[in-house]
mmCIF file of C-alpha atoms in Angstrom:
data_model
loop_
_atom_site.group_PDB
_atom_site.id
_atom_site.type_symbol
_atom_site.label_atom_id
_atom_site.label_comp_id
_atom_site.label_asym_id
_atom_site.label_seq_id
_atom_site.Cartn_x
_atom_site.Cartn_y
_atom_site.Cartn_z
ATOM 1 C CA GLN M 1 228.570 36.802 39.643
ATOM 2 C CA ASP M 2 225.889 39.436 38.962
ATOM 3 C CA LEU M 3 228.458 42.137 39.653
ATOM 4 C CA ASP M 4 231.083 40.458 37.522
ATOM 5 C CA GLU M 5 228.703 40.380 34.625
ATOM 6 C CA ALA M 6 227.616 44.048 35.210
ATOM 7 C CA LEU M 7 231.278 45.170 35.144
ATOM 8 C CA LYS M 8 231.995 43.384 31.900
ATOM 9 C CA SER M 9 228.790 44.871 30.250
ATOM 10 C CA ILE M 10 229.883 48.547 31.051
ATOM 11 C CA SER M 11 233.589 48.052 30.205
ATOM 12 C CA GLY M 12 234.532 50.618 27.585
ATOM 13 C CA ASN M 13 231.444 52.756 28.183
ATOM 14 C CA LYS M 14 231.882 56.264 26.921
ATOM 15 C CA LEU M 15 229.035 58.000 28.750
ATOM 16 C CA ILE M 16 229.325 57.091 32.472
ATOM 17 C CA GLU M 17 231.036 59.801 34.570
ATOM 18 C CA GLU M 18 230.621 58.485 38.105
ATOM 19 C CA MET M 19 230.705 55.014 39.634
ATOM 20 C CA GLU M 20 229.439 54.011 43.138
ATOM 21 C CA PHE M 21 229.775 50.621 44.755
ATOM 22 C CA CYS M 22 227.858 49.989 47.984
ATOM 23 C CA LEU M 23 228.011 46.866 50.246
ATOM 24 C CA CYS M 24 230.153 45.031 47.712
ATOM 25 C CA GLU M 25 232.499 42.150 48.858
ATOM 26 C CA PHE M 26 235.326 41.873 46.417
ATOM 27 C CA GLU M 27 237.788 39.161 45.913
ATOM 28 C CA SER M 28 240.973 39.333 43.804
ATOM 29 C CA LYS M 29 239.434 38.372 40.487
ATOM 30 C CA LEU M 30 236.285 40.741 40.881
ATOM 31 C CA LEU M 31 238.258 43.679 42.019
ATOM 32 C CA GLY M 32 240.567 43.095 39.140
ATOM 33 C CA GLU M 33 237.511 43.244 36.865
ATOM 34 C CA MET M 34 236.333 46.574 38.379
ATOM 35 C CA ILE M 35 239.855 48.156 37.857
ATOM 36 C CA ARG M 36 239.993 46.891 34.282
ATOM 37 C CA ALA M 37 236.474 48.210 33.641
ATOM 38 C CA LEU M 38 237.305 51.590 35.130
ATOM 39 C CA SER M 39 240.524 51.807 33.179
ATOM 40 C CA THR M 40 238.523 51.457 29.747
ATOM 41 C CA MET M 41 235.876 54.105 30.732
ATOM 42 C CA GLU M 42 237.293 57.332 29.562
ATOM 43 C CA ARG M 43 234.705 59.649 31.254
ATOM 44 C CA VAL M 44 234.583 58.136 34.681
ATOM 45 C CA LYS M 45 236.314 60.590 36.973
ATOM 46 C CA ILE M 46 234.614 59.900 40.281
ATOM 47 C CA LEU M 47 234.670 56.653 42.239
ATOM 48 C CA LYS M 48 232.608 56.105 45.493
ATOM 49 C CA LEU M 49 232.980 52.981 47.773
ATOM 50 C CA VAL M 50 230.512 52.643 50.534
ATOM 51 C CA SER M 51 231.033 49.747 53.064
ATOM 52 C CA CYS M 52 232.989 47.735 50.536
ATOM 53 C CA SER M 53 235.311 44.925 51.693
ATOM 54 C CA TYR M 54 238.021 42.907 50.038
ATOM 55 C CA GLN M 55 239.103 39.267 50.538
ATOM 56 C CA GLY M 56 242.495 38.388 48.964
ATOM 57 C CA LYS M 57 246.177 39.363 48.770
ATOM 58 C CA PRO M 58 247.016 42.934 47.833
ATOM 59 C CA GLU M 59 249.847 41.760 45.554
ATOM 60 C CA SER M 60 247.390 40.187 43.225
ATOM 61 C CA LEU M 61 246.051 43.569 42.202
ATOM 62 C CA LYS M 62 249.248 45.239 40.994
ATOM 63 C CA LYS M 63 249.228 43.343 37.549
ATOM 64 C CA VAL M 64 245.829 44.810 36.615
ATOM 65 C CA VAL M 65 246.599 48.510 37.363
ATOM 66 C CA ASP M 66 249.946 49.019 35.742
ATOM 67 C CA GLU M 67 248.625 51.434 33.088
ATOM 68 C CA GLY M 68 246.953 53.644 35.775
ATOM 69 C CA LEU M 69 243.368 54.723 36.203
ATOM 70 C CA LYS M 70 241.753 58.023 35.009
ATOM 71 C CA ILE M 71 239.951 58.578 38.316
ATOM 72 C CA GLU M 72 240.179 62.217 39.640
ATOM 73 C CA LYS M 73 238.218 61.856 42.750
ATOM 74 C CA ILE M 74 237.833 58.908 45.188
ATOM 75 C CA GLU M 75 235.365 58.923 48.153
ATOM 76 C CA ILE M 76 235.574 55.981 50.730
ATOM 77 C CA SER M 77 233.020 55.861 53.568
ATOM 78 C CA GLU M 78 232.348 53.498 56.480
ATOM 79 C CA MET M 79 235.953 52.361 56.453
ATOM 80 C CA ASN M 80 236.995 48.837 56.476
ATOM 81 C CA ASN M 81 239.958 47.102 54.930
ATOM 82 C CA PHE M 82 239.184 48.304 51.364
ATOM 83 C CA TYR M 83 241.028 51.551 51.658
ATOM 84 C CA LYS M 84 244.291 49.573 52.478
ATOM 85 C CA ILE M 85 243.960 47.437 49.341
ATOM 86 C CA LEU M 86 242.987 50.016 46.778
ATOM 87 C CA LEU M 87 244.935 52.958 48.218
ATOM 88 C CA THR M 88 247.919 51.981 50.349
ATOM 89 C CA HIS M 89 248.837 49.118 47.888
ATOM 90 C CA ASN M 90 247.967 50.889 44.635
ATOM 91 C CA TYR M 91 248.253 54.689 45.224
ATOM 92 C CA GLU M 92 251.193 54.851 42.835
ATOM 93 C CA TYR M 93 249.007 53.893 39.921
ATOM 94 C CA LEU M 94 246.411 56.590 40.605
ATOM 95 C CA LYS M 95 248.250 59.161 38.539
ATOM 96 C CA SER M 96 245.173 61.296 37.690
ATOM 97 C CA LEU M 97 243.821 61.468 41.277
ATOM 98 C CA LYS M 98 243.242 65.002 42.418
ATOM 99 C CA SER M 99 240.664 64.571 45.163
ATOM 100 C CA LEU M 100 240.534 62.150 47.938
ATOM 101 C CA HIS M 101 237.830 61.860 50.696
ATOM 102 C CA ILE M 102 238.097 59.056 53.308
ATOM 103 C CA ARG M 103 235.829 58.618 56.401
ATOM 104 C CA PHE M 104 237.523 56.652 59.217
ATOM 105 C CA GLN M 105 235.129 57.818 61.934
ATOM 106 C CA GLN M 106 234.778 55.652 65.013
ATOM 107 C CA SER M 107 237.436 53.179 63.744
ATOM 108 C CA GLN M 108 239.479 51.378 66.435
ATOM 109 C CA GLU M 109 241.877 50.214 63.762
ATOM 110 C CA MET M 110 243.020 53.705 63.107
ATOM 111 C CA THR M 111 246.111 53.969 65.297
ATOM 112 C CA ASP M 112 249.392 55.898 65.260
ATOM 113 C CA LYS M 113 250.945 53.041 63.279
ATOM 114 C CA GLU M 114 248.119 52.749 60.868
ATOM 115 C CA MET M 115 248.484 56.418 60.201
ATOM 116 C CA GLU M 116 252.077 55.997 59.429
ATOM 117 C CA THR M 117 251.202 53.148 56.941
ATOM 118 C CA LEU M 118 248.580 55.331 55.303
ATOM 119 C CA CYS M 119 251.065 58.084 54.727
ATOM 120 C CA VAL M 120 254.262 56.215 53.907
ATOM 121 C CA GLN M 121 252.584 53.686 51.490
ATOM 122 C CA GLY M 122 249.927 56.052 50.305
ATOM 123 C CA PHE M 123 250.202 59.942 50.406
ATOM 124 C CA GLN M 124 253.846 60.000 49.409
ATOM 125 C CA HIS M 125 252.655 58.717 45.911
ATOM 126 C CA LEU M 126 249.992 61.373 45.594
ATOM 127 C CA LYS M 127 251.902 64.534 45.210
ATOM 128 C CA GLN M 128 249.410 65.784 42.584
ATOM 129 C CA LEU M 129 246.516 65.884 45.038
ATOM 130 C CA THR M 130 244.761 69.294 45.280
ATOM 131 C CA SER M 131 241.855 68.280 47.749
ATOM 132 C CA LEU M 132 242.077 66.033 50.753
ATOM 133 C CA SER M 133 239.420 65.363 53.290
ATOM 134 C CA LEU M 134 240.052 62.908 56.223
ATOM 135 C CA ASN M 135 237.453 62.249 58.854
ATOM 136 C CA PHE M 136 239.012 60.728 62.116
ATOM 137 C CA SER M 137 236.047 61.598 64.298
ATOM 138 C CA GLY M 138 235.973 59.259 67.253
ATOM 139 C CA CYS M 139 239.396 57.661 66.444
ATOM 140 C CA PHE M 140 240.519 57.924 69.978
ATOM 141 C CA ARG M 141 243.669 55.833 69.362
ATOM 142 C CA ILE M 142 245.327 58.599 67.440
ATOM 143 C CA THR M 143 247.878 60.412 69.720
ATOM 144 C CA ASN M 144 250.477 63.045 69.138
ATOM 145 C CA GLN M 145 252.638 60.448 67.430
ATOM 146 C CA GLY M 146 249.836 59.732 64.926
ATOM 147 C CA MET M 147 249.607 63.509 64.257
ATOM 148 C CA ASN M 148 253.249 63.709 63.768
ATOM 149 C CA ASN M 149 253.156 60.742 61.259
ATOM 150 C CA LEU M 150 250.282 62.422 59.380
ATOM 151 C CA CYS M 151 252.364 65.653 59.026
ATOM 152 C CA SER M 152 255.839 64.252 58.646
ATOM 153 C CA TYR M 153 255.040 61.346 56.345
ATOM 154 C CA GLY M 154 251.947 62.700 54.668
ATOM 155 C CA LEU M 155 251.007 66.406 54.489
ATOM 156 C CA ILE M 156 254.616 67.488 53.911
ATOM 157 C CA HIS M 157 254.530 65.834 50.515
ATOM 158 C CA LEU M 158 251.276 67.304 49.383
ATOM 159 C CA LYS M 159 252.649 70.635 48.180
ATOM 160 C CA GLU M 160 249.830 71.105 45.659
ATOM 161 C CA LEU M 161 246.955 71.018 48.080
ATOM 162 C CA THR M 162 244.499 73.938 47.781
ATOM 163 C CA SER M 163 241.791 72.348 50.000
ATOM 164 C CA LEU M 164 242.214 70.537 53.164
ATOM 165 C CA SER M 165 239.558 69.178 55.655
ATOM 166 C CA LEU M 166 240.552 67.376 58.814
ATOM 167 C CA ASN M 167 238.041 66.117 61.388
ATOM 168 C CA PHE M 168 239.316 64.997 64.818
ATOM 169 C CA SER M 169 236.148 65.437 66.710
ATOM 170 C CA ASN M 170 234.954 63.348 69.661
ATOM 171 C CA SER M 171 238.428 62.376 70.725
ATOM 172 C CA ALA M 172 239.886 62.957 74.219
ATOM 173 C CA SER M 173 243.379 62.001 72.877
ATOM 174 C CA ILE M 174 243.474 65.335 70.862
ATOM 175 C CA THR M 175 245.100 67.909 73.050
ATOM 176 C CA ASN M 176 246.906 71.244 72.654
ATOM 177 C CA GLN M 177 250.031 69.270 71.776
ATOM 178 C CA GLU M 178 248.423 67.612 68.806
ATOM 179 C CA VAL M 179 247.134 70.921 67.523
ATOM 180 C CA GLN M 180 250.654 72.379 67.826
ATOM 181 C CA THR M 181 252.151 69.478 65.950
ATOM 182 C CA LEU M 182 249.553 69.975 63.156
ATOM 183 C CA CYS M 183 250.627 73.561 62.777
ATOM 184 C CA LEU M 184 254.418 73.306 63.050
ATOM 185 C CA LYS M 185 254.792 70.097 60.987
ATOM 186 C CA GLY M 186 251.863 70.140 58.840
ATOM 187 C CA LEU M 187 250.053 73.415 57.873
ATOM 188 C CA VAL M 188 253.473 75.209 57.719
ATOM 189 C CA ASN M 189 254.130 73.082 54.475
ATOM 190 C CA LEU M 190 250.901 73.937 52.651
ATOM 191 C CA ALA M 191 251.485 77.405 51.195
ATOM 192 C CA GLN M 192 248.948 76.784 48.297
ATOM 193 C CA LEU M 193 246.009 76.320 50.570
ATOM 194 C CA THR M 194 242.971 78.484 49.751
ATOM 195 C CA SER M 195 240.335 76.403 51.703
ATOM 196 C CA LEU M 196 240.879 74.948 55.288
ATOM 197 C CA GLU M 197 238.352 73.205 57.541
ATOM 198 C CA LEU M 198 239.269 71.873 60.955
ATOM 199 C CA TYR M 199 236.801 70.104 63.227
ATOM 200 C CA PHE M 200 237.567 69.475 66.928
ATOM 201 C CA ARG M 201 234.031 69.188 68.358
ATOM 202 C CA ASN M 202 233.904 67.562 71.783
ATOM 203 C CA CYS M 203 237.601 67.225 72.183
ATOM 204 C CA SER M 204 237.532 67.430 75.928
ATOM 205 C CA ASN M 205 241.315 68.093 76.474
ATOM 206 C CA LEU M 206 241.550 71.075 74.163
ATOM 207 C CA THR M 207 241.783 74.511 75.701
ATOM 208 C CA ASP M 208 242.216 78.180 74.805
ATOM 209 C CA GLN M 209 245.927 77.437 74.425
ATOM 210 C CA GLY M 210 245.201 75.100 71.579
ATOM 211 C CA VAL M 211 243.170 77.727 69.652
ATOM 212 C CA GLN M 212 246.013 80.302 70.259
ATOM 213 C CA ASN M 213 248.536 77.679 68.843
ATOM 214 C CA LEU M 214 246.319 77.130 65.799
ATOM 215 C CA CYS M 215 245.926 80.685 65.024
ATOM 216 C CA SER M 216 249.474 82.048 65.737
ATOM 217 C CA GLN M 217 251.543 79.018 64.594
ATOM 218 C CA GLY M 218 249.290 77.647 61.794
ATOM 219 C CA ILE M 219 246.608 79.726 60.127
ATOM 220 C CA LYS M 220 248.566 82.902 60.378
ATOM 221 C CA ASN M 221 251.056 81.574 57.837
ATOM 222 C CA LEU M 222 248.422 80.489 55.288
ATOM 223 C CA THR M 223 248.255 83.865 53.562
ATOM 224 C CA GLY M 224 246.272 82.503 50.501
ATOM 225 C CA LEU M 225 243.260 81.283 52.443
ATOM 226 C CA THR M 226 239.875 82.572 51.161
ATOM 227 C CA SER M 227 237.687 80.002 52.899
ATOM 228 C CA LEU M 228 238.127 78.954 56.559
ATOM 229 C CA ARG M 229 235.959 76.838 58.835
ATOM 230 C CA LEU M 230 236.848 75.993 62.496
ATOM 231 C CA GLU M 231 234.675 74.053 64.823
ATOM 232 C CA PHE M 232 235.583 73.479 68.430
ATOM 233 C CA SER M 233 232.476 73.128 70.911
ATOM 234 C CA CYS M 234 234.939 72.021 73.619
ATOM 235 C CA ASN M 235 234.133 72.448 77.262
ATOM 236 C CA HIS M 236 237.515 73.967 78.040
ATOM 237 C CA ILE M 237 237.536 76.535 75.177
ATOM 238 C CA THR M 238 236.112 79.867 76.429
ATOM 239 C CA ASP M 239 235.387 83.288 74.818
ATOM 240 C CA GLU M 240 239.032 84.101 75.353
ATOM 241 C CA GLY M 241 240.032 81.310 73.135
ATOM 242 C CA VAL M 242 237.629 82.348 70.407
ATOM 243 C CA LYS M 243 239.084 85.931 70.460
ATOM 244 C CA PHE M 244 242.395 84.493 69.094
ATOM 245 C CA ILE M 245 240.583 83.875 65.793
ATOM 246 C CA TYR M 246 240.043 87.603 65.411
ATOM 247 C CA SER M 247 243.477 88.608 66.798
ATOM 248 C CA GLU M 248 246.206 90.727 65.261
ATOM 249 C CA ASP M 249 247.868 87.519 63.897
ATOM 250 C CA LEU M 250 245.024 86.903 61.459
ATOM 251 C CA LYS M 251 243.938 90.274 60.454
ATOM 252 C CA SER M 252 246.367 90.265 57.583
ATOM 253 C CA LEU M 253 244.514 87.355 56.010
ATOM 254 C CA PRO M 254 242.255 88.476 53.144
ATOM 255 C CA LEU M 255 239.696 86.192 54.515
ATOM 256 C CA LEU M 256 239.305 88.209 57.656
ATOM 257 C CA THR M 257 239.730 91.849 56.452
#
């Protein structure tokens, strides 16, 4: 009730530029009030949701977001069902969204099938995105099929991306094959990228071959890169693997010359 009153009181505010909701439990009416309030606040461009949950049917939200929101950046952390409701069921209304950050880390719900749902119902409606950050650290149920889903149903549609950050750390299910899939079906489609961050810390089944695949089949083709961050720290990656980062394949990139 307090949150309901607070949302009504700030509706139409012309000064607020950023909204953050923490530990909020929304039901259909309350989430509708939040979306209505945001749609009337011209200067709000950033929405942060921390440990928020939703109780209700996703269909009940569509009628309150038909006119779209003006939000340009959304950050969701400590993932639960909220991202499914606001994003996978309402992505198509977020016409102004340019930047999306979601932290899925340690989620056992993030599976290959869930990745497909996220991409098919979500990313395909966000062709205007220029910045995407997804943290899948510890999501050990993502296999090569999940990586294929991310690339084939998601990244391939995001032609305007200039900044991409993907974190697959702490997962034994990430192998050389998953890295190759990311390169051949994902990175190859992102010609506009200027900034790339990839995290594979403690991926125990990655080897030097995975680093070679990443450099020769992926990064090599991103000729517009000006910022690159790679983190491995994997037991089976040696100094020989690191050498691929400074190989002939990458010397043509402005970043490394």
